[in-house]
Amino acid sequence: MDEDDTPLRIERCADRVVATLHRPRVRNAIDQDLVDRLHALCGELEASPRILIITGAGGVFASGADIAQLRDRRAADARAGINTAVFTRIRALPMPVIAAVDGYALGGGAELAYAADLRLGTPTTKIGNPETGLGIIAGAGATWRLPELVGEARAAELLFTGRILGADEALAWGLLTAVHPADELIPAAHALADRIVANDPLAVRHTKTALRAPADAHPAIELALQAELFESPEKRRRMTAFLDRRAR
């Protein structure tokens, strides 16, 4: 396959990976091939944890699931959770996931963004779930992740009506954490990643584990994770360095 036709372009660094959805003819719609490639990337990041920055090429994050494939899927395909499985795997990656959302993030594209830990946008960001207008539901994460992000009432409004949020409203609702000019979006994502990787990687991983734990796991999970960190040489090194700086 020619590099220009690769649907998922991957740039690897020691502490992060940038994955760019690249299906320009269909506005980066998510098809089975792209799902398979995302699964392969998840396997890589599960074995070698790094921050993931995920974005889309051509001024579009992802226009949704590939309707040409989705139209022909039947009940067994729905129960298989094709997109659900890969978005769940992305959500569960050990290190934080940053979605850099330029332009449209609709349907499955929005659900991919919801699976990230952090979402940055641009002034042209449009995000939402128009699935009910196509005779289906937002079945790959929106019905449970969106209420966590914006509250039950706002999630219900968006999912029932199919209304699409612009960047300002998405920022005001907390769906985006910041909005940057399009040419500054990826640098901003890298700057956010830089701030994360300056911290202890194990503490970051354990923080994500605690954040994603079910309600009935708290506070026991924090106590167990903190107990492990209290025995870490890195904790002692960082605290000693802090005390030395303060003493100067």
Short mmCIF file of N, CA and C in Angstrom, two decimals, residues 9-182:
data_model
loop_
_atom_site.label_atom_id
_atom_site.label_comp_id
_atom_site.label_asym_id
_atom_site.label_seq_id
_atom_site.Cartn_x
_atom_site.Cartn_y
_atom_site.Cartn_z
N ARG A 9 -1.78 6.79 9.97
CA ARG A 9 -0.36 7.15 9.96
C ARG A 9 0.14 7.26 11.39
N ILE A 10 1.26 6.63 11.68
CA ILE A 10 1.75 6.54 13.05
C ILE A 10 3.16 7.10 13.14
N GLU A 11 3.34 8.06 14.04
CA GLU A 11 4.67 8.60 14.36
C GLU A 11 5.01 8.16 15.78
N ARG A 12 6.13 7.48 15.92
CA ARG A 12 6.51 6.92 17.22
C ARG A 12 7.69 7.69 17.81
N CYS A 13 7.56 8.06 19.09
CA CYS A 13 8.65 8.64 19.86
C CYS A 13 8.83 7.81 21.12
N ALA A 14 9.88 8.12 21.88
CA ALA A 14 10.16 7.33 23.06
C ALA A 14 9.04 7.41 24.10
N ASP A 15 8.40 8.59 24.19
CA ASP A 15 7.41 8.77 25.26
C ASP A 15 5.99 9.00 24.75
N ARG A 16 5.80 8.99 23.43
CA ARG A 16 4.46 9.21 22.89
C ARG A 16 4.35 8.66 21.47
N VAL A 17 3.11 8.50 21.06
CA VAL A 17 2.79 8.09 19.69
C VAL A 17 1.72 9.03 19.16
N VAL A 18 1.90 9.49 17.93
CA VAL A 18 0.88 10.29 17.26
C VAL A 18 0.25 9.44 16.16
N ALA A 19 -1.05 9.23 16.26
CA ALA A 19 -1.78 8.44 15.26
C ALA A 19 -2.75 9.36 14.53
N THR A 20 -2.62 9.40 13.22
CA THR A 20 -3.44 10.29 12.40
C THR A 20 -4.35 9.48 11.50
N LEU A 21 -5.66 9.64 11.68
CA LEU A 21 -6.62 9.00 10.78
C LEU A 21 -6.48 9.67 9.41
N HIS A 22 -6.33 8.83 8.37
CA HIS A 22 -6.05 9.39 7.05
C HIS A 22 -6.87 8.65 5.99
N ARG A 23 -8.13 9.03 5.90
CA ARG A 23 -9.02 8.52 4.83
C ARG A 23 -9.70 9.74 4.21
N PRO A 24 -8.96 10.58 3.51
CA PRO A 24 -9.48 11.88 3.08
C PRO A 24 -10.71 11.79 2.18
N ARG A 25 -10.83 10.72 1.40
CA ARG A 25 -11.97 10.63 0.46
C ARG A 25 -13.30 10.51 1.19
N VAL A 26 -13.25 9.98 2.43
CA VAL A 26 -14.49 9.80 3.20
C VAL A 26 -14.42 10.52 4.55
N ARG A 27 -13.64 11.60 4.59
CA ARG A 27 -13.53 12.43 5.79
C ARG A 27 -13.15 11.60 7.02
N ASN A 28 -12.21 10.69 6.81
CA ASN A 28 -11.66 9.87 7.90
C ASN A 28 -12.71 9.01 8.59
N ALA A 29 -13.70 8.57 7.83
CA ALA A 29 -14.71 7.67 8.38
C ALA A 29 -14.05 6.38 8.86
N ILE A 30 -14.59 5.83 9.94
CA ILE A 30 -13.98 4.68 10.60
C ILE A 30 -14.56 3.40 10.02
N ASP A 31 -13.74 2.66 9.28
CA ASP A 31 -14.17 1.39 8.71
C ASP A 31 -13.46 0.24 9.42
N GLN A 32 -13.72 -0.99 8.96
CA GLN A 32 -13.15 -2.16 9.62
C GLN A 32 -11.63 -2.16 9.55
N ASP A 33 -11.07 -1.74 8.43
CA ASP A 33 -9.60 -1.71 8.31
C ASP A 33 -9.00 -0.75 9.34
N LEU A 34 -9.60 0.40 9.50
CA LEU A 34 -9.10 1.36 10.48
C LEU A 34 -9.25 0.81 11.90
N VAL A 35 -10.37 0.16 12.18
CA VAL A 35 -10.56 -0.48 13.49
C VAL A 35 -9.46 -1.50 13.75
N ASP A 36 -9.15 -2.32 12.75
CA ASP A 36 -8.11 -3.34 12.91
C ASP A 36 -6.75 -2.69 13.19
N ARG A 37 -6.46 -1.59 12.52
CA ARG A 37 -5.18 -0.91 12.73
C ARG A 37 -5.13 -0.25 14.11
N LEU A 38 -6.25 0.26 14.58
CA LEU A 38 -6.30 0.83 15.93
C LEU A 38 -6.10 -0.27 16.98
N HIS A 39 -6.67 -1.43 16.74
CA HIS A 39 -6.44 -2.56 17.66
C HIS A 39 -4.94 -2.91 17.71
N ALA A 40 -4.30 -2.94 16.55
CA ALA A 40 -2.87 -3.26 16.52
C ALA A 40 -2.07 -2.21 17.28
N LEU A 41 -2.43 -0.94 17.13
CA LEU A 41 -1.75 0.12 17.86
C LEU A 41 -1.97 -0.03 19.36
N CYS A 42 -3.18 -0.37 19.76
CA CYS A 42 -3.45 -0.59 21.18
C CYS A 42 -2.57 -1.70 21.74
N GLY A 43 -2.41 -2.78 20.97
CA GLY A 43 -1.54 -3.85 21.41
C GLY A 43 -0.12 -3.37 21.66
N GLU A 44 0.36 -2.51 20.77
CA GLU A 44 1.70 -1.94 20.91
C GLU A 44 1.80 -1.08 22.17
N LEU A 45 0.78 -0.26 22.44
CA LEU A 45 0.83 0.66 23.58
C LEU A 45 0.53 -0.04 24.90
N GLU A 46 -0.16 -1.15 24.84
CA GLU A 46 -0.34 -1.96 26.05
C GLU A 46 0.97 -2.61 26.46
N ALA A 47 1.75 -3.04 25.47
CA ALA A 47 3.04 -3.69 25.75
C ALA A 47 4.12 -2.68 26.09
N SER A 48 4.05 -1.48 25.49
CA SER A 48 5.05 -0.44 25.72
C SER A 48 4.32 0.88 25.96
N PRO A 49 3.87 1.13 27.20
CA PRO A 49 3.00 2.27 27.46
C PRO A 49 3.63 3.62 27.13
N ARG A 50 2.91 4.40 26.35
CA ARG A 50 3.27 5.76 26.01
C ARG A 50 1.99 6.57 25.85
N ILE A 51 2.12 7.87 25.93
CA ILE A 51 0.98 8.75 25.64
C ILE A 51 0.58 8.56 24.17
N LEU A 52 -0.72 8.58 23.93
CA LEU A 52 -1.25 8.54 22.56
C LEU A 52 -1.92 9.86 22.24
N ILE A 53 -1.47 10.49 21.16
CA ILE A 53 -2.16 11.64 20.57
C ILE A 53 -2.84 11.14 19.32
N ILE A 54 -4.15 11.27 19.26
CA ILE A 54 -4.89 10.80 18.09
C ILE A 54 -5.59 11.98 17.43
N THR A 55 -5.45 12.07 16.11
CA THR A 55 -6.00 13.20 15.38
C THR A 55 -6.44 12.73 14.00
N GLY A 56 -6.92 13.65 13.19
CA GLY A 56 -7.34 13.33 11.84
C GLY A 56 -6.69 14.26 10.83
N ALA A 57 -6.50 13.76 9.63
CA ALA A 57 -5.87 14.54 8.57
C ALA A 57 -6.90 15.39 7.83
N GLY A 58 -6.42 16.45 7.19
CA GLY A 58 -7.25 17.22 6.28
C GLY A 58 -8.31 18.08 6.92
N GLY A 59 -8.08 18.52 8.17
CA GLY A 59 -9.04 19.39 8.82
C GLY A 59 -10.30 18.70 9.30
N VAL A 60 -10.24 17.36 9.43
CA VAL A 60 -11.37 16.58 9.94
C VAL A 60 -10.82 15.55 10.92
N PHE A 61 -11.46 15.41 12.07
CA PHE A 61 -11.06 14.36 13.00
C PHE A 61 -11.58 13.02 12.48
N ALA A 62 -12.87 12.83 12.52
CA ALA A 62 -13.49 11.64 11.93
C ALA A 62 -14.97 11.92 11.75
N SER A 63 -15.46 11.72 10.54
CA SER A 63 -16.85 12.07 10.23
C SER A 63 -17.84 11.04 10.75
N GLY A 64 -17.35 9.94 11.30
CA GLY A 64 -18.23 8.92 11.86
C GLY A 64 -17.82 7.54 11.41
N ALA A 65 -18.67 6.58 11.70
CA ALA A 65 -18.46 5.25 11.14
C ALA A 65 -18.70 5.30 9.64
N ASP A 66 -18.07 4.38 8.92
CA ASP A 66 -18.22 4.34 7.47
C ASP A 66 -19.63 3.87 7.13
N ILE A 67 -20.47 4.79 6.65
CA ILE A 67 -21.89 4.48 6.42
C ILE A 67 -22.05 3.38 5.38
N ALA A 68 -21.15 3.33 4.40
CA ALA A 68 -21.26 2.28 3.38
C ALA A 68 -21.16 0.89 4.00
N GLN A 69 -20.31 0.74 5.02
CA GLN A 69 -20.23 -0.53 5.74
C GLN A 69 -21.36 -0.66 6.76
N LEU A 70 -21.65 0.43 7.46
CA LEU A 70 -22.64 0.39 8.52
C LEU A 70 -24.03 0.04 8.00
N ARG A 71 -24.36 0.51 6.82
CA ARG A 71 -25.69 0.26 6.25
C ARG A 71 -25.97 -1.23 6.10
N ASP A 72 -24.93 -2.01 5.79
CA ASP A 72 -25.12 -3.44 5.54
C ASP A 72 -24.90 -4.32 6.76
N ARG A 73 -24.56 -3.72 7.89
CA ARG A 73 -24.37 -4.53 9.09
C ARG A 73 -25.72 -4.93 9.67
N ARG A 74 -25.73 -6.14 10.26
CA ARG A 74 -26.97 -6.69 10.80
C ARG A 74 -26.85 -6.89 12.31
N ALA A 75 -27.83 -7.57 12.89
CA ALA A 75 -27.90 -7.71 14.35
C ALA A 75 -26.63 -8.33 14.92
N ALA A 76 -26.11 -9.34 14.26
CA ALA A 76 -24.90 -9.99 14.79
C ALA A 76 -23.72 -9.02 14.82
N ASP A 77 -23.65 -8.13 13.84
CA ASP A 77 -22.58 -7.12 13.83
C ASP A 77 -22.74 -6.15 14.99
N ALA A 78 -23.99 -5.76 15.28
CA ALA A 78 -24.24 -4.86 16.40
C ALA A 78 -23.79 -5.50 17.70
N ARG A 79 -24.15 -6.77 17.89
CA ARG A 79 -23.78 -7.47 19.13
C ARG A 79 -22.27 -7.68 19.24
N ALA A 80 -21.58 -7.71 18.12
CA ALA A 80 -20.13 -7.89 18.14
C ALA A 80 -19.40 -6.66 18.65
N GLY A 81 -20.05 -5.50 18.63
CA GLY A 81 -19.46 -4.27 19.16
C GLY A 81 -18.16 -3.91 18.46
N ILE A 82 -18.19 -3.80 17.15
CA ILE A 82 -16.97 -3.59 16.37
C ILE A 82 -16.24 -2.32 16.80
N ASN A 83 -16.94 -1.19 16.81
CA ASN A 83 -16.31 0.05 17.25
C ASN A 83 -16.20 0.12 18.77
N THR A 84 -17.20 -0.40 19.45
CA THR A 84 -17.20 -0.36 20.91
C THR A 84 -15.93 -0.99 21.47
N ALA A 85 -15.55 -2.14 20.93
CA ALA A 85 -14.41 -2.88 21.47
C ALA A 85 -13.12 -2.08 21.34
N VAL A 86 -12.91 -1.46 20.19
CA VAL A 86 -11.64 -0.73 20.02
C VAL A 86 -11.65 0.57 20.82
N PHE A 87 -12.80 1.24 20.92
CA PHE A 87 -12.84 2.47 21.73
C PHE A 87 -12.64 2.14 23.21
N THR A 88 -13.20 1.03 23.67
CA THR A 88 -12.99 0.60 25.05
C THR A 88 -11.51 0.31 25.31
N ARG A 89 -10.87 -0.29 24.33
CA ARG A 89 -9.45 -0.59 24.47
C ARG A 89 -8.62 0.69 24.51
N ILE A 90 -8.97 1.66 23.68
CA ILE A 90 -8.28 2.96 23.70
C ILE A 90 -8.48 3.63 25.06
N ARG A 91 -9.69 3.59 25.57
CA ARG A 91 -10.00 4.19 26.87
C ARG A 91 -9.15 3.58 27.99
N ALA A 92 -8.88 2.28 27.86
CA ALA A 92 -8.17 1.55 28.92
C ALA A 92 -6.66 1.55 28.77
N LEU A 93 -6.12 2.24 27.77
CA LEU A 93 -4.67 2.26 27.60
C LEU A 93 -4.00 2.77 28.88
N PRO A 94 -2.81 2.25 29.20
CA PRO A 94 -2.18 2.59 30.49
C PRO A 94 -1.86 4.06 30.67
N MET A 95 -1.43 4.74 29.61
CA MET A 95 -1.07 6.15 29.69
C MET A 95 -2.17 7.02 29.07
N PRO A 96 -2.18 8.31 29.38
CA PRO A 96 -3.25 9.18 28.87
C PRO A 96 -3.32 9.22 27.35
N VAL A 97 -4.55 9.41 26.88
CA VAL A 97 -4.85 9.56 25.45
C VAL A 97 -5.37 10.98 25.24
N ILE A 98 -4.78 11.68 24.27
CA ILE A 98 -5.18 13.05 23.93
C ILE A 98 -5.79 13.03 22.53
N ALA A 99 -7.03 13.49 22.41
CA ALA A 99 -7.66 13.63 21.10
C ALA A 99 -7.50 15.08 20.65
N ALA A 100 -6.87 15.28 19.51
CA ALA A 100 -6.70 16.61 18.90
C ALA A 100 -7.74 16.72 17.80
N VAL A 101 -8.83 17.42 18.08
CA VAL A 101 -10.04 17.38 17.26
C VAL A 101 -10.16 18.64 16.42
N ASP A 102 -9.86 18.52 15.15
CA ASP A 102 -10.06 19.61 14.20
C ASP A 102 -11.24 19.25 13.32
N GLY A 103 -12.14 20.20 13.10
CA GLY A 103 -13.26 19.94 12.21
C GLY A 103 -14.25 18.95 12.81
N TYR A 104 -14.84 18.13 11.93
CA TYR A 104 -15.92 17.24 12.33
C TYR A 104 -15.44 16.05 13.15
N ALA A 105 -16.15 15.80 14.26
CA ALA A 105 -16.04 14.56 15.03
C ALA A 105 -17.48 14.13 15.30
N LEU A 106 -18.01 13.33 14.42
CA LEU A 106 -19.44 13.00 14.46
C LEU A 106 -19.63 11.49 14.63
N GLY A 107 -20.73 11.13 15.29
CA GLY A 107 -21.05 9.72 15.43
C GLY A 107 -19.90 8.94 16.06
N GLY A 108 -19.44 7.93 15.33
CA GLY A 108 -18.31 7.14 15.82
C GLY A 108 -17.06 7.96 16.01
N GLY A 109 -16.91 9.04 15.24
CA GLY A 109 -15.77 9.92 15.43
C GLY A 109 -15.85 10.65 16.76
N ALA A 110 -17.05 11.08 17.14
CA ALA A 110 -17.24 11.69 18.46
C ALA A 110 -16.98 10.68 19.55
N GLU A 111 -17.45 9.45 19.36
CA GLU A 111 -17.25 8.42 20.38
C GLU A 111 -15.77 8.05 20.52
N LEU A 112 -15.02 8.12 19.45
CA LEU A 112 -13.57 7.95 19.56
C LEU A 112 -12.97 9.07 20.41
N ALA A 113 -13.41 10.30 20.18
CA ALA A 113 -12.92 11.43 20.98
C ALA A 113 -13.33 11.28 22.44
N TYR A 114 -14.56 10.81 22.71
CA TYR A 114 -14.99 10.62 24.09
C TYR A 114 -14.14 9.57 24.81
N ALA A 115 -13.59 8.63 24.06
CA ALA A 115 -12.77 7.58 24.67
C ALA A 115 -11.42 8.10 25.14
N ALA A 116 -11.01 9.27 24.65
CA ALA A 116 -9.75 9.87 25.08
C ALA A 116 -9.90 10.43 26.49
N ASP A 117 -8.77 10.65 27.13
CA ASP A 117 -8.77 11.27 28.46
C ASP A 117 -8.89 12.78 28.38
N LEU A 118 -8.35 13.37 27.31
CA LEU A 118 -8.33 14.82 27.13
C LEU A 118 -8.65 15.12 25.67
N ARG A 119 -9.40 16.21 25.45
CA ARG A 119 -9.78 16.59 24.10
C ARG A 119 -9.45 18.07 23.88
N LEU A 120 -8.66 18.34 22.85
CA LEU A 120 -8.38 19.70 22.42
C LEU A 120 -9.10 19.94 21.10
N GLY A 121 -9.55 21.18 20.87
CA GLY A 121 -10.25 21.47 19.64
C GLY A 121 -9.69 22.68 18.92
N THR A 122 -10.33 23.03 17.81
CA THR A 122 -10.01 24.22 17.03
C THR A 122 -11.32 25.00 16.84
N PRO A 123 -11.26 26.23 16.33
CA PRO A 123 -12.50 26.98 16.12
C PRO A 123 -13.49 26.30 15.18
N THR A 124 -13.02 25.37 14.34
CA THR A 124 -13.94 24.70 13.41
C THR A 124 -14.44 23.36 13.94
N THR A 125 -14.11 23.00 15.18
CA THR A 125 -14.56 21.73 15.73
C THR A 125 -16.08 21.66 15.75
N LYS A 126 -16.60 20.54 15.27
CA LYS A 126 -18.04 20.23 15.35
C LYS A 126 -18.14 18.81 15.88
N ILE A 127 -18.78 18.65 17.04
CA ILE A 127 -18.79 17.35 17.68
C ILE A 127 -20.20 16.99 18.14
N GLY A 128 -20.61 15.74 17.89
CA GLY A 128 -21.94 15.31 18.30
C GLY A 128 -22.30 13.97 17.71
N ASN A 129 -23.53 13.57 18.01
CA ASN A 129 -23.99 12.23 17.65
C ASN A 129 -25.34 12.28 16.95
N PRO A 130 -25.31 12.28 15.60
CA PRO A 130 -26.56 12.35 14.84
C PRO A 130 -27.17 10.99 14.52
N GLU A 131 -26.80 9.94 15.27
CA GLU A 131 -27.18 8.57 14.91
C GLU A 131 -28.69 8.34 14.81
N THR A 132 -29.48 8.95 15.71
CA THR A 132 -30.92 8.67 15.66
C THR A 132 -31.53 9.12 14.34
N GLY A 133 -30.94 10.10 13.69
CA GLY A 133 -31.41 10.51 12.38
C GLY A 133 -31.13 9.49 11.29
N LEU A 134 -30.23 8.54 11.58
CA LEU A 134 -29.90 7.47 10.64
C LEU A 134 -30.55 6.15 11.02
N GLY A 135 -31.42 6.19 12.04
CA GLY A 135 -32.14 4.99 12.41
C GLY A 135 -31.39 4.06 13.34
N ILE A 136 -30.36 4.56 14.02
CA ILE A 136 -29.61 3.76 14.98
C ILE A 136 -29.36 4.59 16.23
N ILE A 137 -28.73 3.99 17.24
CA ILE A 137 -28.33 4.74 18.42
C ILE A 137 -26.82 4.94 18.41
N ALA A 138 -26.37 5.85 19.25
CA ALA A 138 -24.93 6.02 19.45
C ALA A 138 -24.48 4.89 20.37
N GLY A 139 -24.07 3.78 19.77
CA GLY A 139 -23.88 2.54 20.51
C GLY A 139 -22.46 2.17 20.82
N ALA A 140 -21.51 3.11 20.64
CA ALA A 140 -20.10 2.77 20.86
C ALA A 140 -19.47 3.62 21.95
N GLY A 141 -20.30 3.99 22.93
CA GLY A 141 -19.74 4.68 24.09
C GLY A 141 -20.43 5.96 24.49
N ALA A 142 -21.14 6.61 23.56
CA ALA A 142 -21.70 7.93 23.88
C ALA A 142 -22.74 7.88 24.99
N THR A 143 -23.54 6.81 25.04
CA THR A 143 -24.64 6.78 26.02
C THR A 143 -24.14 6.65 27.45
N TRP A 144 -22.92 6.20 27.65
CA TRP A 144 -22.40 6.17 29.02
C TRP A 144 -21.22 7.10 29.24
N ARG A 145 -20.45 7.43 28.20
CA ARG A 145 -19.32 8.34 28.41
C ARG A 145 -19.75 9.80 28.36
N LEU A 146 -20.67 10.12 27.48
CA LEU A 146 -21.09 11.52 27.35
C LEU A 146 -21.73 12.05 28.64
N PRO A 147 -22.60 11.29 29.34
CA PRO A 147 -23.12 11.79 30.61
C PRO A 147 -22.01 12.06 31.64
N GLU A 148 -20.95 11.26 31.63
CA GLU A 148 -19.83 11.50 32.54
C GLU A 148 -19.14 12.82 32.20
N LEU A 149 -19.13 13.18 30.94
CA LEU A 149 -18.40 14.36 30.49
C LEU A 149 -19.20 15.65 30.63
N VAL A 150 -20.50 15.62 30.30
CA VAL A 150 -21.28 16.85 30.25
C VAL A 150 -22.51 16.82 31.15
N GLY A 151 -22.75 15.72 31.83
CA GLY A 151 -23.94 15.60 32.66
C GLY A 151 -25.07 14.91 31.92
N GLU A 152 -25.96 14.30 32.68
CA GLU A 152 -27.02 13.47 32.09
C GLU A 152 -27.99 14.28 31.24
N ALA A 153 -28.39 15.46 31.71
CA ALA A 153 -29.38 16.23 30.97
C ALA A 153 -28.85 16.72 29.63
N ARG A 154 -27.62 17.23 29.62
CA ARG A 154 -27.04 17.70 28.37
C ARG A 154 -26.78 16.53 27.42
N ALA A 155 -26.31 15.41 27.97
CA ALA A 155 -26.09 14.24 27.12
C ALA A 155 -27.40 13.77 26.50
N ALA A 156 -28.46 13.76 27.28
CA ALA A 156 -29.75 13.34 26.76
C ALA A 156 -30.20 14.25 25.63
N GLU A 157 -30.04 15.56 25.82
CA GLU A 157 -30.42 16.49 24.76
C GLU A 157 -29.67 16.20 23.46
N LEU A 158 -28.35 16.04 23.58
CA LEU A 158 -27.54 15.81 22.38
C LEU A 158 -27.89 14.50 21.70
N LEU A 159 -28.07 13.46 22.49
CA LEU A 159 -28.30 12.13 21.89
C LEU A 159 -29.71 11.99 21.34
N PHE A 160 -30.71 12.62 21.98
CA PHE A 160 -32.08 12.55 21.47
C PHE A 160 -32.26 13.39 20.21
N THR A 161 -31.64 14.56 20.19
CA THR A 161 -31.87 15.49 19.08
C THR A 161 -30.87 15.34 17.95
N GLY A 162 -29.69 14.82 18.26
CA GLY A 162 -28.62 14.77 17.25
C GLY A 162 -27.95 16.11 17.04
N ARG A 163 -28.14 17.05 17.98
CA ARG A 163 -27.56 18.38 17.81
C ARG A 163 -26.04 18.33 17.86
N ILE A 164 -25.40 19.12 17.02
CA ILE A 164 -23.94 19.16 16.92
C ILE A 164 -23.44 20.41 17.65
N LEU A 165 -22.43 20.24 18.51
CA LEU A 165 -21.86 21.37 19.23
C LEU A 165 -20.70 21.98 18.45
N GLY A 166 -20.64 23.30 18.42
CA GLY A 166 -19.47 23.99 17.92
C GLY A 166 -18.42 24.07 19.01
N ALA A 167 -17.27 24.61 18.66
CA ALA A 167 -16.13 24.62 19.57
C ALA A 167 -16.42 25.38 20.86
N ASP A 168 -17.04 26.56 20.76
CA ASP A 168 -17.26 27.38 21.95
C ASP A 168 -18.18 26.68 22.94
N GLU A 169 -19.25 26.09 22.42
CA GLU A 169 -20.19 25.41 23.32
C GLU A 169 -19.56 24.14 23.89
N ALA A 170 -18.82 23.41 23.07
CA ALA A 170 -18.14 22.20 23.57
C ALA A 170 -17.13 22.56 24.66
N LEU A 171 -16.46 23.69 24.51
CA LEU A 171 -15.52 24.15 25.54
C LEU A 171 -16.27 24.55 26.81
N ALA A 172 -17.37 25.27 26.66
CA ALA A 172 -18.14 25.71 27.82
C ALA A 172 -18.73 24.54 28.58
N TRP A 173 -19.08 23.48 27.87
CA TRP A 173 -19.66 22.30 28.50
C TRP A 173 -18.61 21.37 29.10
N GLY A 174 -17.33 21.64 28.83
CA GLY A 174 -16.27 20.78 29.35
C GLY A 174 -15.96 19.59 28.48
N LEU A 175 -16.55 19.55 27.29
CA LEU A 175 -16.25 18.45 26.37
C LEU A 175 -14.87 18.62 25.77
N LEU A 176 -14.47 19.87 25.54
CA LEU A 176 -13.10 20.21 25.16
C LEU A 176 -12.43 20.90 26.34
N THR A 177 -11.12 20.69 26.49
CA THR A 177 -10.40 21.36 27.57
C THR A 177 -9.75 22.65 27.10
N ALA A 178 -9.58 22.82 25.80
CA ALA A 178 -9.00 24.04 25.25
C ALA A 178 -9.28 24.08 23.76
N VAL A 179 -9.26 25.30 23.19
CA VAL A 179 -9.43 25.49 21.75
C VAL A 179 -8.22 26.26 21.24
N HIS A 180 -7.61 25.78 20.16
CA HIS A 180 -6.42 26.39 19.59
C HIS A 180 -6.63 26.61 18.09
N PRO A 181 -5.96 27.59 17.50
CA PRO A 181 -5.97 27.70 16.03
C PRO A 181 -5.51 26.38 15.41
N ALA A 182 -6.02 26.08 14.24
CA ALA A 182 -5.76 24.78 13.63
C ALA A 182 -4.28 24.47 13.50
#
